[in-house]
Short mmCIF file of C-alpha atoms and ligand atoms in Angstrom, two decimals:
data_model
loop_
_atom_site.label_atom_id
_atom_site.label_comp_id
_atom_site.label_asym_id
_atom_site.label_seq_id
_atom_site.Cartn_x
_atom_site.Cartn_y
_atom_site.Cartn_z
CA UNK A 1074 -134.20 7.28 0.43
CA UNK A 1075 -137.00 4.81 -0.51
CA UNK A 1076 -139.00 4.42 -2.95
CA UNK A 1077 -142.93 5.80 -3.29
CA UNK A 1078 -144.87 2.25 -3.81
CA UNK A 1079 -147.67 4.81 -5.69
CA UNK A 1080 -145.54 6.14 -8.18
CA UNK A 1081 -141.78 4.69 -7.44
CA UNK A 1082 -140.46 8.49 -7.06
CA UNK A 1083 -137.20 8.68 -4.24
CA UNK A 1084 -139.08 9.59 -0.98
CA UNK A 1085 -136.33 11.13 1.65
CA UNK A 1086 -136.44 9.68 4.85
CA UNK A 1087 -135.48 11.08 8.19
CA UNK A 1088 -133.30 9.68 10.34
CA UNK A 1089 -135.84 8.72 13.30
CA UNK A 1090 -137.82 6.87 11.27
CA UNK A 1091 -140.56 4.78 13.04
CA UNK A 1092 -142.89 2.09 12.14
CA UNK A 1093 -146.48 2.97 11.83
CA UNK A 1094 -145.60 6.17 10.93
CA UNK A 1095 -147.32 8.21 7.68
CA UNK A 1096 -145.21 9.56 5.03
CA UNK A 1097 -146.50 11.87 2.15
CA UNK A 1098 -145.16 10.95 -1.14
CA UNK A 1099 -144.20 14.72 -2.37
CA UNK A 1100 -144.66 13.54 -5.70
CA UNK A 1101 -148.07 11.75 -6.18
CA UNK A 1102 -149.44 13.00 -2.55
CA UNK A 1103 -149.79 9.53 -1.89
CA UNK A 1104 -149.56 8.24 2.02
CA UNK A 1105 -147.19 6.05 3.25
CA UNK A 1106 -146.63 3.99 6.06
CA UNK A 1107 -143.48 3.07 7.61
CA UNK A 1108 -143.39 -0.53 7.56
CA UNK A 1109 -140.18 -1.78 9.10
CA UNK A 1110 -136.67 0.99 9.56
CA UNK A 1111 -134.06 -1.55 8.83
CA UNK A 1112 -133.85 -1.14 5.85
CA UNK A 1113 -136.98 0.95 5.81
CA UNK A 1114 -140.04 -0.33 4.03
CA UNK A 1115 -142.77 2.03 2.90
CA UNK A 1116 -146.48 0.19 2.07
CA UNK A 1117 -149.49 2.55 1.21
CA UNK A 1118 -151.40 3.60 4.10
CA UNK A 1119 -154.33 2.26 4.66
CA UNK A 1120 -157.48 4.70 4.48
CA UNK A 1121 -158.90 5.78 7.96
CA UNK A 1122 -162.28 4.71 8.22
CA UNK A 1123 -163.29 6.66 11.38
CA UNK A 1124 -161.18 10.12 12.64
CA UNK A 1125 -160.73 12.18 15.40
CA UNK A 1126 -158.48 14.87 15.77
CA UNK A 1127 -157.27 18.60 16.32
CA UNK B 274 -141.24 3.00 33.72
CA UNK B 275 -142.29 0.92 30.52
CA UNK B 276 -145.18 3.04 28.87
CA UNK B 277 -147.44 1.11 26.36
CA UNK B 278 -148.56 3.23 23.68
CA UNK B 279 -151.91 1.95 21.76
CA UNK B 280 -151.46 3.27 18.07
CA UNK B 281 -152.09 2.36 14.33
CA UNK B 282 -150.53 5.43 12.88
CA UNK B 283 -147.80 7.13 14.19
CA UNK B 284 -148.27 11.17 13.61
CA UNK B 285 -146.32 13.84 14.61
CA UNK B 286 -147.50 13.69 18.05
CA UNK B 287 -147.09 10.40 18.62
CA UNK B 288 -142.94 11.01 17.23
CA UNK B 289 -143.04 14.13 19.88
CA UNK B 290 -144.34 11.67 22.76
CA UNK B 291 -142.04 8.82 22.06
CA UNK B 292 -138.88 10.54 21.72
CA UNK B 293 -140.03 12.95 24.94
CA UNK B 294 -140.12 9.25 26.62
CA UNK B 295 -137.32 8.13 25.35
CA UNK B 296 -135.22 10.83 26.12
CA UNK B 297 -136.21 10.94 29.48
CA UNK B 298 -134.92 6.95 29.44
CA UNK B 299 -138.41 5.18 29.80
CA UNK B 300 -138.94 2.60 28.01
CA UNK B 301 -141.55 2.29 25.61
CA UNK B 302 -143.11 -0.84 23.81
CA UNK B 303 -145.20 0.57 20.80
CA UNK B 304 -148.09 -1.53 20.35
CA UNK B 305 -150.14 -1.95 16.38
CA UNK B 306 -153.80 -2.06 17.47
CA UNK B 307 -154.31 -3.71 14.11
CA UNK B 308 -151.85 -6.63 14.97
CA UNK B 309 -153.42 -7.28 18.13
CA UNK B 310 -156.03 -10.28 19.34
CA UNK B 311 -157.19 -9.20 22.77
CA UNK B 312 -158.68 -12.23 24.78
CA UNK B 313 -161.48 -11.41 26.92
CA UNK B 314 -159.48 -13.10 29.94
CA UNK B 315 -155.43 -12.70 28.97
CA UNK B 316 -153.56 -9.76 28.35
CA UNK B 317 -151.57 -10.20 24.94
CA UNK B 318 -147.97 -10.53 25.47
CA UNK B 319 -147.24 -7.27 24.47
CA UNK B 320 -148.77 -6.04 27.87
CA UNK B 321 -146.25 -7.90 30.06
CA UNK B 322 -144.73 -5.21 32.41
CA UNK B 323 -146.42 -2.67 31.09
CA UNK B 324 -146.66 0.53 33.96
CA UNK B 325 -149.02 2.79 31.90
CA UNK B 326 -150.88 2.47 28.68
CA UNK B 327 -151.55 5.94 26.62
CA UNK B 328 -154.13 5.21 23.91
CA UNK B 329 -153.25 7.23 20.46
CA UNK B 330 -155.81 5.35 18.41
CA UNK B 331 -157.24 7.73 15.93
CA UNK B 332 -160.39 5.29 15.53
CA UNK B 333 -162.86 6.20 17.78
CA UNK B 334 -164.24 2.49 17.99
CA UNK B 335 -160.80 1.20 18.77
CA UNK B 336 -160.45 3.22 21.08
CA UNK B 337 -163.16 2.51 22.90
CA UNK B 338 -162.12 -1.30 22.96
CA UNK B 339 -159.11 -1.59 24.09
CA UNK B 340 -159.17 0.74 26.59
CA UNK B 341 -161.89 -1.15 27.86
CA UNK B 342 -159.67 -4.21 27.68
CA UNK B 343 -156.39 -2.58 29.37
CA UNK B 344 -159.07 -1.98 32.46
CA UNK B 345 -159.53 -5.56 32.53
CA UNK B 346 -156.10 -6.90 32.43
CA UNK B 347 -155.91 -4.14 35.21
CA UNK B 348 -153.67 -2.08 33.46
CA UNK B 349 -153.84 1.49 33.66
CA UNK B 350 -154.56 3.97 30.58
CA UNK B 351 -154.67 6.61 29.38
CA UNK B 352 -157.71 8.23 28.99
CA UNK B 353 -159.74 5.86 30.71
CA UNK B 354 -162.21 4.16 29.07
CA UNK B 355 -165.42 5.58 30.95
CA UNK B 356 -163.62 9.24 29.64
CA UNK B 357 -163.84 7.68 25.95
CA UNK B 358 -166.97 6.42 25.70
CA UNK B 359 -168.41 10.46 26.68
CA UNK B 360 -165.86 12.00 24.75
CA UNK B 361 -166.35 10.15 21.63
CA UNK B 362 -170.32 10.21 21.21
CA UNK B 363 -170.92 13.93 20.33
CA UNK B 364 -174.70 13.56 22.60
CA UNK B 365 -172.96 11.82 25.44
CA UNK B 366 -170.37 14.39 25.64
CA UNK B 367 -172.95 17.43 25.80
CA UNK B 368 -175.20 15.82 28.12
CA UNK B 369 -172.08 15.31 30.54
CA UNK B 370 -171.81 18.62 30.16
CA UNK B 371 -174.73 19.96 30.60
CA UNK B 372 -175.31 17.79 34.15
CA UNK B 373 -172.64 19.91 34.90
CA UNK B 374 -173.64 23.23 34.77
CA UNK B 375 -171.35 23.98 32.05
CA UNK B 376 -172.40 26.88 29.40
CA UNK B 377 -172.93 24.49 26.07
CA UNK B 378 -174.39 25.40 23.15
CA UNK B 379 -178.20 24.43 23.12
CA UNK B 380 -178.25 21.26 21.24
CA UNK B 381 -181.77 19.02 20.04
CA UNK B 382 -181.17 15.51 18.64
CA UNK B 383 -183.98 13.36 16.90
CA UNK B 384 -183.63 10.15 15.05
CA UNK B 385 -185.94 11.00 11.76
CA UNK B 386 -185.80 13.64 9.12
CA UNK B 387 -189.16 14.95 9.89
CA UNK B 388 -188.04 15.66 13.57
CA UNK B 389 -184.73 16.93 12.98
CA UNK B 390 -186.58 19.60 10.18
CA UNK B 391 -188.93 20.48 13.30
CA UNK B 392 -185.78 21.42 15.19
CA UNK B 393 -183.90 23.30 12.65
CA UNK B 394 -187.42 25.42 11.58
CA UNK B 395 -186.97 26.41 15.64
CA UNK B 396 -183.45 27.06 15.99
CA UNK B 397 -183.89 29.38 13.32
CA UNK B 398 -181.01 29.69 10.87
CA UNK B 399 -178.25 29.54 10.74
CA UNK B 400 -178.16 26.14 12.90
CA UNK B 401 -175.20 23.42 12.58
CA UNK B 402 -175.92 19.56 12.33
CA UNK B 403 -173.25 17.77 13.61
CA UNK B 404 -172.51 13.61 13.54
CA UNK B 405 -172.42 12.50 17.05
CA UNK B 406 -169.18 10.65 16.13
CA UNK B 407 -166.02 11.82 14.78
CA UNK B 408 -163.92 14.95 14.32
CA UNK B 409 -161.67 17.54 12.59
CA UNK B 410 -164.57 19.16 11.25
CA UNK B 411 -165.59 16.45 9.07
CA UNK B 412 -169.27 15.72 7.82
CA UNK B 413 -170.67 18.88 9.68
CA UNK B 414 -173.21 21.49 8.24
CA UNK B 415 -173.94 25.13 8.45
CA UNK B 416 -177.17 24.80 7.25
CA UNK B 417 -178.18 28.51 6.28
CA UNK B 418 -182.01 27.53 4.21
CA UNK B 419 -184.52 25.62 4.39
CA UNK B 420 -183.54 24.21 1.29
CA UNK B 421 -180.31 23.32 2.57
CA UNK B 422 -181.79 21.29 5.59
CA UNK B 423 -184.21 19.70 2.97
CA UNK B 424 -181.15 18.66 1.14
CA UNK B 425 -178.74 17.61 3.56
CA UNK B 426 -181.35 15.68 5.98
CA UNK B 427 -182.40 13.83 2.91
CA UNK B 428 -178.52 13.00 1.77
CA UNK B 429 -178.03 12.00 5.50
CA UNK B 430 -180.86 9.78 5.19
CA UNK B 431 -180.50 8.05 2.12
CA UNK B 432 -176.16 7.93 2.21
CA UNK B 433 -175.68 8.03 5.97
CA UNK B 434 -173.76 5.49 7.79
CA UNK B 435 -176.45 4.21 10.97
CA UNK B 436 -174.60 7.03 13.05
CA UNK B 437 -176.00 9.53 10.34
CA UNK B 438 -179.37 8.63 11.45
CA UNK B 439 -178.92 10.43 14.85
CA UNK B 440 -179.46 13.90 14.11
CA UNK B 441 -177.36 16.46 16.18
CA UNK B 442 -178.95 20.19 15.75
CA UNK B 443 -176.95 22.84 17.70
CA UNK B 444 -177.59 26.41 17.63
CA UNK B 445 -174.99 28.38 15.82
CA UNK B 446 -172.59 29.97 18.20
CA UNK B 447 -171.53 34.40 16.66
CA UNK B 448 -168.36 33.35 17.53
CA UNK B 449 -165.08 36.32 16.59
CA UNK B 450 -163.98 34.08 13.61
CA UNK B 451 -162.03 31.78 16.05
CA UNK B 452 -162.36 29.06 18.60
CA UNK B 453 -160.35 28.25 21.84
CA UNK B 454 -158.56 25.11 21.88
CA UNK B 455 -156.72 23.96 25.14
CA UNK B 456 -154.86 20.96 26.11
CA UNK B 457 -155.44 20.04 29.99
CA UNK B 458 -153.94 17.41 31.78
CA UNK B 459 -156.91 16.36 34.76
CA UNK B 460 -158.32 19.94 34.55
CA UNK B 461 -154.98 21.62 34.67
CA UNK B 462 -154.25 23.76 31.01
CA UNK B 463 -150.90 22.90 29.79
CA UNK B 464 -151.33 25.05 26.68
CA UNK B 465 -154.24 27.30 24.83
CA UNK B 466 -154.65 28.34 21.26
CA UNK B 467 -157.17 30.20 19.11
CA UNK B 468 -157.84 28.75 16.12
CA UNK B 469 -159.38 31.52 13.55
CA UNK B 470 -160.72 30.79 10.03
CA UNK B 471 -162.49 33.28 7.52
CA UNK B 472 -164.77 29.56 7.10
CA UNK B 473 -166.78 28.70 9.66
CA UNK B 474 -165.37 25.89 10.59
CA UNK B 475 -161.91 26.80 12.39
CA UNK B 476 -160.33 22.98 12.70
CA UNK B 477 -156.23 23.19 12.66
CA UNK B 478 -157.39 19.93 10.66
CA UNK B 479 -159.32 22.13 8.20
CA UNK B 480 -156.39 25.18 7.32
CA UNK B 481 -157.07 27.44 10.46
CA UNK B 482 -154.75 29.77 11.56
CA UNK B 483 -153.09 29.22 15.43
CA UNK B 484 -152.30 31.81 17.58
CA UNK B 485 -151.55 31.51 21.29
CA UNK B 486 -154.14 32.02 23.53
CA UNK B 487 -153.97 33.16 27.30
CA UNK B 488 -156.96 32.19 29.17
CA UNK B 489 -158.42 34.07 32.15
CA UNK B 490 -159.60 32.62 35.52
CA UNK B 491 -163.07 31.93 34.14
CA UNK B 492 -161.64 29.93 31.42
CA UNK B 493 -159.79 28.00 33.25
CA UNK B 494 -162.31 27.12 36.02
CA UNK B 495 -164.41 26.36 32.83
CA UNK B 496 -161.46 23.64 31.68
CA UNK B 497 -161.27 22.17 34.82
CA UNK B 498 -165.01 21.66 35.21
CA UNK B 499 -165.22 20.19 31.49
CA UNK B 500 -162.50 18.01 32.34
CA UNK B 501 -164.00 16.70 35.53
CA UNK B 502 -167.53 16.54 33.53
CA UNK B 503 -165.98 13.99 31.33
CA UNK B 504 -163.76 12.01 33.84
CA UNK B 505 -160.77 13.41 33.67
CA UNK B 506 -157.42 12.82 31.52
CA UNK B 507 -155.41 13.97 28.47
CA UNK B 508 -158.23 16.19 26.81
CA UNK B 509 -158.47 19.34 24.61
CA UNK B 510 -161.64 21.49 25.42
CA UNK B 511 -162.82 23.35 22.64
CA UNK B 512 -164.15 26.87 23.90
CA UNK B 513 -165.95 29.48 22.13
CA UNK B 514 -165.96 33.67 23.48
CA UNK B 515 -170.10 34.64 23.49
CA UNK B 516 -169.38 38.12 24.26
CA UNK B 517 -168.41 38.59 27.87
CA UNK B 518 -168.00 34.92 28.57
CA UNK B 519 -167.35 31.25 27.12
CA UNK B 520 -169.51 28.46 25.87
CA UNK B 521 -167.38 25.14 25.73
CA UNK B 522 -168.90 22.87 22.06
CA UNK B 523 -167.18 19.62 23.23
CA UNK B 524 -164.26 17.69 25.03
CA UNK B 525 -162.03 15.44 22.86
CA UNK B 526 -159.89 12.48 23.83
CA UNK B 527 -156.73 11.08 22.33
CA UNK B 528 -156.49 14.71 21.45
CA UNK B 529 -153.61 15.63 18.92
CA UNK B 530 -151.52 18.51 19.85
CA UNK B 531 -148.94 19.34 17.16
CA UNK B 532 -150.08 22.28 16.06
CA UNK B 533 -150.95 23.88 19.53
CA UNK B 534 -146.77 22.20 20.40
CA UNK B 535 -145.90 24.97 16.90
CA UNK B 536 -147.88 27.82 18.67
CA UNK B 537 -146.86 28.03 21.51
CA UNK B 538 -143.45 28.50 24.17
CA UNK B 539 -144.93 25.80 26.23
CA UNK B 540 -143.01 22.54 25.67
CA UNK B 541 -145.90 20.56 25.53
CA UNK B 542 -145.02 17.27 25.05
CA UNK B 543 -143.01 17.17 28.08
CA UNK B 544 -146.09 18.68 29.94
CA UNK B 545 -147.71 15.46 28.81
CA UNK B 546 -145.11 12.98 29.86
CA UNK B 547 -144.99 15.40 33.30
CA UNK B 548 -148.50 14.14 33.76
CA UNK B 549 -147.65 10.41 32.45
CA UNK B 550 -145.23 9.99 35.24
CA UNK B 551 -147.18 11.26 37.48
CA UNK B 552 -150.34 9.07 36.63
CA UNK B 553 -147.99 5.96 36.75
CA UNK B 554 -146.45 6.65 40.38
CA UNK B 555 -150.36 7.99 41.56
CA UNK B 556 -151.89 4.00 40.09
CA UNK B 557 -148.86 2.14 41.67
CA UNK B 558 -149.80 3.71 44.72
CA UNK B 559 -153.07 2.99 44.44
CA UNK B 560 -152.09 -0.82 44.04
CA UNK B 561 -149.15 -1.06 46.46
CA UNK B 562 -151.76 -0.29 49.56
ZN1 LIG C 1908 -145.54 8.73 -4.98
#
């Protein structure tokens, strides 16, 4: 568990974490990043400015 | 071998390609984009050793960079940067295309309102403008009225980033409410999906519904030729049916491939780190004679 920097609701982690990765808070919808995994640190995700995807 | 991988979010298919790596016991040294300074003549140390680089940057401009910087510190990556700079520019990528002999729908561009109304009036409607950057369906218009193309041309104009003053006009493809996504490796399909939407737009970015797809010989000559159109490398081709045959709308890099990985039997990240290996042992080559 960590908490939602947004809001401060319990976010459930998995167990292979990674940094850089993007959580959803399932409370306030608000993304997350993985900042470090030991202990894990959540920060909010910075917005994308440019995309590209599926 | 010690794969770099260029990133500054980690996704799902990012977690799918690094534990596929690790599992297979390569190593792999992660490297934050945004935590970078790349020097025009010296790699940064996080390059040392490196056998491979795969570029997962979602930013198109960053991507374009550093790739462009791995070539000089004469590492190899993946997809190389002369593949990125088509695949990212919406005009670049049909024109490659097109040089190619590859069905693609017909497409004007102009750089002024006044010009890009001239082309819509022709097309006819409906007709689709497009940004000749970016992706997942964002920013693009079905543009069903001349009131519509009064309104959005003039919104582009006024609100548009520079890259909104390009205007991309493409005709508007019938297509059977669904689109053909596959992921190739250097021409070869590793895995096809429709992607079918009651919108028009029929993004698995957007809410479409996936469903495997199994594509015939034409199709696949039609991947292979996009593929080599665009330089080759780790690419999804989108496809549209027209009737008896195909059109293909555009070839993507650093291509995301989660939801094709849900839809399909084909273990596709493995396909991908298949085709990693491979690419490493083909450069060394290369560099060993
Ligand atoms: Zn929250």
């Amino acid at each position: 568990m960590a908490e939602c920097v947004e809001c401060g609701a319990d976010v459930a982690l998995h167990d292979d974490l990674e940094v850089g990765e993007i959580l959803d808070c399932t409370t306030c919808g608000a993304e997350l990043e993985v900042t470090d995994t030991n202990p894990p640190v959540l920060e909010k995700a910075p917005e994308l400015e440019e995309d590209w995807g599926e | 071998m010690n794969v770099g991988m260029l990133y500054s979010r980690i996704r799902k298919d990012e977690k799918l390609l690094l534990s596929e790596l690790r599992d297979r016991g390569h190593e792999v040294t992660k490297i934050d984009v945004r935590k970078q300074r790349f020097n025009i003549e010296q790699a940064p140390p996080a390059f040392d050793d490196l056998d491979l680089v795969i570029d997962r940057c979602l930013a198109t401009s960053r991507s374009l960079y550093v790739t462009q910087f791995c070539e000089a510190y004469d590492v190899p990556v993946v997809n190389s940067p002369d593949t990125a700079e088509v695949c990212a520019d919406k005009v670049k990528n049909s024109l490659a295309l097109t040089r190619a002999g590859i069905p693609t729908p017909n497409t004007d561009v102009a750089f002024t309102k006044d010009a890009a109304m001239e082309i819509i009036e022709d097309f006819g409607y409906p007709c689709v403008l497009k940004p000749v950057i970016g992706s997942w369906g964002r920013l693009m218009a079905k543009i069903d009225s001349k009131s519509a193309a009064e309104a959005i041309l003039e919104h582009k104009a006024t609100l548009g980033h520079y890259e909104h003053k390009v205007f991309y006009v493409q005709e508007f493809v019938e297509k059977p409410g669904r689109d053909i996504r596959v992921l190739a490796t250097d021409g070869e399909p590793v895995a096809a999906m429709v992607r079918s939407s009651d919108h028009w737009l029929t993004n698995a970015a957007q809410g479409a519904e996936t469903a495997e797809f199994e594509l015939d010989d034409e199709a696949r000559d039609l991947v292979e030729q996009a593929s080599d159109a665009v330089g080759g490398g780790l690419l999804g081709v989108d496809l549209m049916e027209t009737g008896d045959s195909y059109t293909v709308h555009e070839v993507n890099h650093t291509v995301e491939f989660k939801a094709l990985n849900d839809t399909t039997d084909v273990d596709v990240p493995a396909a991908v780190v298949d085709w990693l290996e491979a690419t490493a042992a083909e450069r060394q080559e290369v560099t060993a004679q």
